[in-house]
Coordinates of C-alpha atoms and ligand atoms in Angstrom, one line a residue:
M1 CA 0.1 0.0 0.0
R2 CA 2.6 2.6 1.2
W3 CA 4.8 1.8 -2.2
T4 CA 1.7 2.2 -4.2
I5 CA 0.8 5.5 -2.9
L6 CA 4.7 6.4 -3.2
C7 CA 4.7 5.3 -7.0
C8 CA 1.5 7.2 -7.7
A9 CA 2.7 10.0 -6.0
L10 CA 5.9 10.4 -7.9
L11 CA 4.2 9.6 -11.3
A12 CA 1.7 12.5 -10.4
A13 CA 4.4 14.9 -9.4
G14 CA 5.0 16.0 -13.0
C15 CA 7.6 18.9 -13.8
A16 CA 8.6 22.1 -12.5
Q17 CA 6.7 25.0 -14.1
E18 CA 8.2 28.1 -15.8
L19 CA 7.6 31.4 -13.7
G20 CA 5.3 32.7 -16.3
D21 CA 4.2 36.2 -15.1
L22 CA 5.3 35.6 -11.4
R23 CA 7.7 38.5 -10.4
L24 CA 10.3 38.1 -8.3
S25 CA 12.5 40.4 -6.3
D26 CA 16.3 40.1 -6.9
E27 CA 18.3 42.3 -4.7
H28 CA 21.9 41.9 -3.6
Q29 CA 24.7 43.6 -1.4
L30 CA 22.0 45.6 0.5
A31 CA 22.8 47.4 3.6
E32 CA 21.8 45.5 6.8
P33 CA 19.9 44.7 8.4
K34 CA 18.2 42.5 5.7
L35 CA 17.2 38.8 5.3
E36 CA 18.8 36.5 2.9
F37 CA 16.6 33.9 0.9
L38 CA 18.6 30.7 0.5
G39 CA 15.9 29.1 -1.3
V40 CA 13.3 26.4 -0.4
A41 CA 12.4 27.8 3.2
G42 CA 15.8 28.6 3.7
V43 CA 16.3 32.3 5.4
L44 CA 19.6 34.1 7.0
I45 CA 19.3 37.2 9.1
H46 CA 22.5 38.9 10.8
W47 CA 21.8 41.0 13.7
R48 CA 24.1 42.9 16.1
G49 CA 27.0 40.3 15.5
E50 CA 25.2 37.3 15.8
G51 CA 23.0 35.4 13.0
V52 CA 19.8 33.4 12.9
L53 CA 19.2 31.0 10.5
F54 CA 16.1 29.1 9.2
D55 CA 15.8 25.7 7.4
P56 CA 18.8 25.9 5.2
S57 CA 18.6 23.7 2.2
F58 CA 20.5 23.6 -1.1
S59 CA 20.7 19.9 -2.1
R60 CA 17.9 19.3 -4.4
P61 CA 18.0 15.5 -5.2
T62 CA 16.5 14.5 -8.2
I63 CA 13.8 11.8 -8.0
P64 CA 15.7 8.6 -8.3
E65 CA 17.9 10.4 -5.6
L66 CA 15.4 10.8 -3.1
F67 CA 15.6 6.8 -2.3
W68 CA 19.1 7.2 -1.3
L69 CA 19.4 10.8 0.0
S70 CA 22.9 12.4 1.2
P71 CA 23.4 16.2 1.3
D72 CA 25.2 17.5 -1.8
T73 CA 28.0 19.0 0.1
D74 CA 29.7 20.7 -3.1
E75 CA 26.3 22.6 -3.5
I76 CA 25.8 23.7 0.0
D77 CA 29.5 25.0 -0.2
R78 CA 29.0 26.8 -3.2
R79 CA 25.9 28.4 -2.4
M80 CA 25.8 29.0 1.7
P81 CA 26.6 32.6 2.5
P82 CA 28.8 33.5 5.3
A83 CA 27.5 32.2 8.4
D84 CA 30.4 32.2 11.3
D85 CA 28.4 34.5 13.3
V86 CA 25.1 32.5 13.4
T87 CA 24.4 31.3 16.9
M88 CA 20.5 30.2 16.5
L89 CA 19.3 27.8 13.7
L90 CA 15.7 27.1 13.9
L91 CA 14.1 24.4 12.2
G92 CA 10.3 24.1 11.6
H93 CA 10.0 20.3 10.6
G94 CA 11.8 17.1 9.7
H95 CA 11.2 16.6 6.1
Y96 CA 14.3 16.3 3.8
D97 CA 13.7 19.6 2.0
H98 CA 14.3 21.4 5.3
A99 CA 16.5 19.0 7.3
L100 CA 18.9 17.2 4.8
D101 CA 21.5 20.0 5.0
V102 CA 21.5 21.1 8.6
A103 CA 24.0 18.8 9.9
W104 CA 26.4 19.6 7.2
V105 CA 25.7 23.2 7.3
M106 CA 26.0 23.1 11.1
Q107 CA 29.8 21.2 11.0
K108 CA 31.0 23.5 7.9
H109 CA 29.2 27.0 7.8
A110 CA 27.9 27.8 11.0
P111 CA 30.2 26.3 13.9
Q112 CA 28.7 28.4 16.6
A113 CA 25.1 27.6 15.8
I114 CA 22.7 25.6 17.9
A115 CA 20.0 24.1 16.4
Y116 CA 16.5 24.2 17.9
G117 CA 13.7 21.9 16.6
S118 CA 11.1 19.5 17.7
T119 CA 11.7 16.3 19.3
S120 CA 11.8 14.2 16.6
A121 CA 14.2 16.3 14.4
I122 CA 16.5 16.4 17.3
H123 CA 16.6 12.8 17.4
M124 CA 17.5 12.8 13.8
L125 CA 20.3 15.3 14.0
R126 CA 21.9 13.5 16.7
A127 CA 23.2 11.2 14.5
E128 CA 26.0 13.6 13.5
I129 CA 25.9 16.6 15.7
P130 CA 26.8 16.7 19.5
R131 CA 24.3 16.9 22.2
D132 CA 25.4 20.3 23.3
R133 CA 24.5 21.9 19.9
L134 CA 21.1 20.5 19.8
I135 CA 17.9 21.8 21.6
D136 CA 14.6 20.0 21.8
A137 CA 12.3 23.0 21.7
Q138 CA 9.2 21.2 21.6
P139 CA 8.5 21.1 25.3
Q140 CA 8.6 25.0 25.4
M141 CA 6.2 25.5 22.4
A142 CA 3.3 27.8 22.3
T143 CA 0.2 25.6 22.4
L144 CA -3.5 25.7 21.4
S145 CA -5.8 25.8 24.5
D146 CA -8.1 22.8 24.9
T147 CA -11.4 25.1 24.9
A148 CA -14.1 25.3 22.2
T149 CA -12.4 28.2 20.5
P150 CA -8.7 27.3 20.7
V151 CA -6.4 30.1 21.6
M152 CA -2.5 29.9 21.0
Q153 CA -1.0 30.3 24.7
A154 CA 2.8 30.7 25.4
K155 CA 4.7 29.0 28.1
D156 CA 6.2 31.0 30.7
N157 CA 9.7 30.1 29.7
G158 CA 8.8 30.0 26.0
W159 CA 11.7 32.2 24.9
F160 CA 15.2 30.8 23.7
Y161 CA 18.0 33.4 23.8
T162 CA 21.0 33.5 21.7
R163 CA 24.3 33.4 23.6
E164 CA 24.7 37.3 23.3
R165 CA 20.9 37.7 24.2
H166 CA 20.8 39.7 20.7
I167 CA 18.0 37.4 19.4
R168 CA 15.4 35.4 21.0
A169 CA 12.8 32.6 19.3
M170 CA 9.7 31.2 20.5
P171 CA 8.5 27.8 19.0
I172 CA 4.6 27.5 18.1
Q173 CA 2.4 24.5 17.5
S174 CA 2.0 24.3 14.0
M175 CA 1.0 21.6 11.4
H176 CA 1.8 20.7 7.9
A177 CA -0.6 21.0 5.2
P178 CA -1.0 18.0 3.3
N179 CA 0.2 17.0 -0.3
P180 CA 0.6 13.6 -2.0
L181 CA 3.8 12.8 -0.3
T182 CA 2.9 13.8 3.2
P183 CA 1.4 10.5 4.1
L184 CA 4.7 8.7 3.8
M185 CA 6.4 11.4 5.6
S186 CA 4.8 11.8 8.8
G187 CA 5.4 10.3 12.2
A188 CA 8.1 11.1 14.3
Y189 CA 11.2 9.4 16.0
S190 CA 11.4 8.8 19.7
E191 CA 14.9 7.7 20.0
D192 CA 18.2 9.1 18.5
L193 CA 19.3 7.9 15.2
T194 CA 22.8 6.6 14.4
Q195 CA 22.6 7.9 11.0
L196 CA 20.8 10.3 9.2
P197 CA 18.1 8.8 7.0
K198 CA 18.6 7.7 3.4
G199 CA 15.0 7.2 2.0
F200 CA 13.1 10.6 2.0
W201 CA 10.3 9.0 3.5
N202 CA 12.4 8.4 6.7
W203 CA 12.7 12.2 6.8
K204 CA 9.8 12.2 9.3
E205 CA 7.9 15.4 10.0
G206 CA 7.7 15.4 13.7
Q207 CA 5.9 18.1 15.4
T208 CA 5.8 21.1 13.0
L209 CA 6.8 24.1 14.6
A210 CA 6.4 28.1 13.6
W211 CA 8.6 30.4 15.2
L212 CA 8.4 33.9 16.6
V213 CA 11.8 35.7 16.3
D214 CA 12.8 39.2 18.0
L215 CA 15.9 41.0 16.9
L216 CA 16.6 42.8 20.2
G217 CA 18.1 46.3 20.9
E218 CA 20.5 47.3 23.3
D219 CA 17.8 47.8 25.8
G220 CA 16.9 44.0 25.5
R221 CA 13.6 44.9 23.8
P222 CA 12.5 43.6 20.2
V223 CA 13.3 46.1 17.4
Y224 CA 12.2 43.4 14.7
R225 CA 9.6 41.0 15.3
I226 CA 9.5 38.1 12.7
H227 CA 7.1 35.2 12.4
Y228 CA 8.3 32.5 10.4
Q229 CA 6.3 29.3 9.1
D230 CA 7.9 26.5 7.0
S231 CA 4.7 24.9 5.8
A232 CA 1.1 26.1 5.4
S233 CA -1.0 25.5 8.3
D234 CA -4.7 25.3 9.1
A235 CA -5.8 28.5 11.1
P236 CA -5.0 28.5 14.3
F237 CA -1.9 26.5 14.1
G238 CA 1.0 28.5 13.8
F239 CA -0.6 31.4 15.2
I240 CA 1.3 34.1 17.4
P241 CA 0.2 34.0 21.1
A242 CA -1.0 36.8 23.0
L243 CA 2.0 38.5 24.6
K244 CA 2.6 41.0 27.5
D245 CA 4.1 43.7 25.2
D246 CA 2.5 45.4 22.4
K247 CA 5.2 45.1 20.0
P248 CA 3.4 44.1 16.5
V249 CA 4.8 41.8 14.0
D250 CA 7.1 43.6 11.6
V251 CA 7.9 40.7 9.0
E252 CA 6.0 37.7 8.0
I253 CA 7.9 34.8 6.2
L254 CA 5.2 32.5 4.8
P255 CA 5.5 29.4 2.5
V256 CA 3.5 29.2 -0.8
A257 CA 3.6 25.4 -1.0
S258 CA 0.3 23.4 -0.7
F259 CA -1.5 26.7 0.5
Q260 CA -4.8 25.3 -1.0
N261 CA -4.5 22.6 1.4
A262 CA -4.6 24.7 4.3
N263 CA -7.7 26.2 5.7
H264 CA -8.1 29.8 6.4
Y265 CA -4.5 30.5 5.0
P266 CA -2.9 32.9 4.9
E267 CA -6.0 35.2 5.9
G268 CA -6.3 34.2 9.4
L269 CA -3.0 34.5 10.3
L270 CA -2.4 38.0 8.5
A271 CA -5.6 39.3 10.0
L272 CA -4.0 38.9 13.4
T273 CA -0.2 39.9 12.7
Q274 CA -0.8 42.9 10.0
P275 CA 3.0 42.7 9.2
R276 CA 4.6 45.6 7.2
L277 CA 6.5 43.1 5.1
V278 CA 5.5 39.6 3.9
V279 CA 8.2 37.7 2.4
L280 CA 6.8 34.5 0.5
V281 CA 9.2 31.2 0.4
H282 CA 9.3 27.7 -0.5
W283 CA 7.5 28.8 -3.9
E284 CA 10.2 27.3 -6.0
D285 CA 10.7 23.7 -7.4
F286 CA 13.5 22.0 -5.4
V287 CA 13.4 18.4 -7.2
G288 CA 16.8 18.6 -9.4
G289 CA 17.1 21.9 -11.2
T290 CA 19.2 25.0 -10.1
P291 CA 18.4 28.2 -7.9
D292 CA 20.2 30.2 -11.0
D293 CA 17.2 29.1 -13.0
P294 CA 14.3 28.9 -10.8
K295 CA 11.0 27.4 -11.5
I296 CA 7.7 27.0 -9.8
L297 CA 7.1 24.1 -7.6
R298 CA 5.7 21.0 -9.5
Q299 CA 1.9 20.6 -9.0
Q300 CA 1.7 24.0 -7.1
K301 CA -1.0 26.0 -8.7
D302 CA -2.3 29.4 -8.5
V303 CA 0.8 31.1 -7.1
G304 CA -0.4 34.5 -8.4
T305 CA -3.7 33.8 -6.8
F306 CA -2.1 33.3 -3.4
I307 CA -0.2 36.5 -3.6
E308 CA -3.2 38.4 -4.4
R309 CA -4.9 36.9 -1.1
V310 CA -1.8 37.9 0.8
Q311 CA -1.9 41.4 -0.5
R312 CA -5.8 41.7 0.2
A313 CA -5.4 40.4 3.7
A314 CA -2.3 42.6 4.6
P315 CA -3.0 45.8 2.7
K316 CA -0.3 47.6 4.2
A317 CA 2.2 45.0 3.6
R318 CA 5.1 45.2 1.3
V319 CA 4.7 41.7 -0.3
V320 CA 8.2 40.2 -1.9
T321 CA 8.6 37.1 -3.6
P322 CA 12.3 36.7 -3.6
R323 CA 14.5 34.7 -6.1
P324 CA 16.5 32.2 -4.4
L325 CA 19.8 33.8 -2.9
S326 CA 18.7 37.1 -3.2
E327 CA 18.2 39.7 -0.5
V328 CA 15.1 41.6 1.2
A329 CA 15.7 44.7 3.0
L330 CA 14.2 45.2 6.5
A331 CA 12.6 48.5 6.6
P332 CA 13.5 50.7 9.3
V333 CA 11.2 50.5 12.2
T334 CA 9.6 53.9 13.2
G335 CA 8.1 54.7 16.3
H336 CA 10.3 52.4 18.6
Ligands
ZN401 ZN1 7.3 19.3 4.6

């Protein structure tokens, strides 16, 4: 049964799609603060001498390679921007297009980084990364209340701080909108692995997390507040919890992939956060190909419709769909 689903899903996957009238931003060498889009759902931000890195993914295995995966270390080494200052690596979920390259990036490019992820994702990474560089963030995630109308509630100790306390991050209970392959890639690990998974179906999702990230000023207060999701989710999964401060969300980083399979996404989230900037990620095809000639994710329809819906739901926001390996400026914050 499982293999029937697998074969059908791969046969139905089709081809990557041309960009058509999708307009991409393509900026480079911008002044800080800025966000670097690494491709897939990967994002890098430098801030006050530290850095935060989300879901770095460069490998782009082809369909045959999905059955015996290993990180494409040459490609990672060619594409990964400098990340010596990265002290925090945040992982949304365990699928290979988010987690396959993490161990190599931590070993080779971000030697100071501590990775934060779900219990299951941390069990996977322990195959290659020492325990003191991995933190299971799941026990501290904000969770939905068990009430008729669920509300997202933060834990008292919900924030993780970087070493210099210039950046902090809060994990939030989220979920992964279904696609034809997700039934094969669900589940979670409850023990440490001794080697990273080979078959793509063994890169198990685990608990999917959204992240609320604050870039902090010298006074310890948030200058930029960023909300990040690496998979589309049904409302209210991934929503930010009510916090004691009144700092609004400045930046939403949202995935396009499978948006049509998530309820009230992105409208529910954007109605709550009303950001100034929305950066759309996880829109390009990552099965083979190259980030130099990006195509739209196979089977992903109506990207233009999604962008219109984002703009309607966040009318004050600048909405940007960046080309892989390009930059997006973080506009100055006023009134802080
Ligand atoms: Zn996924």
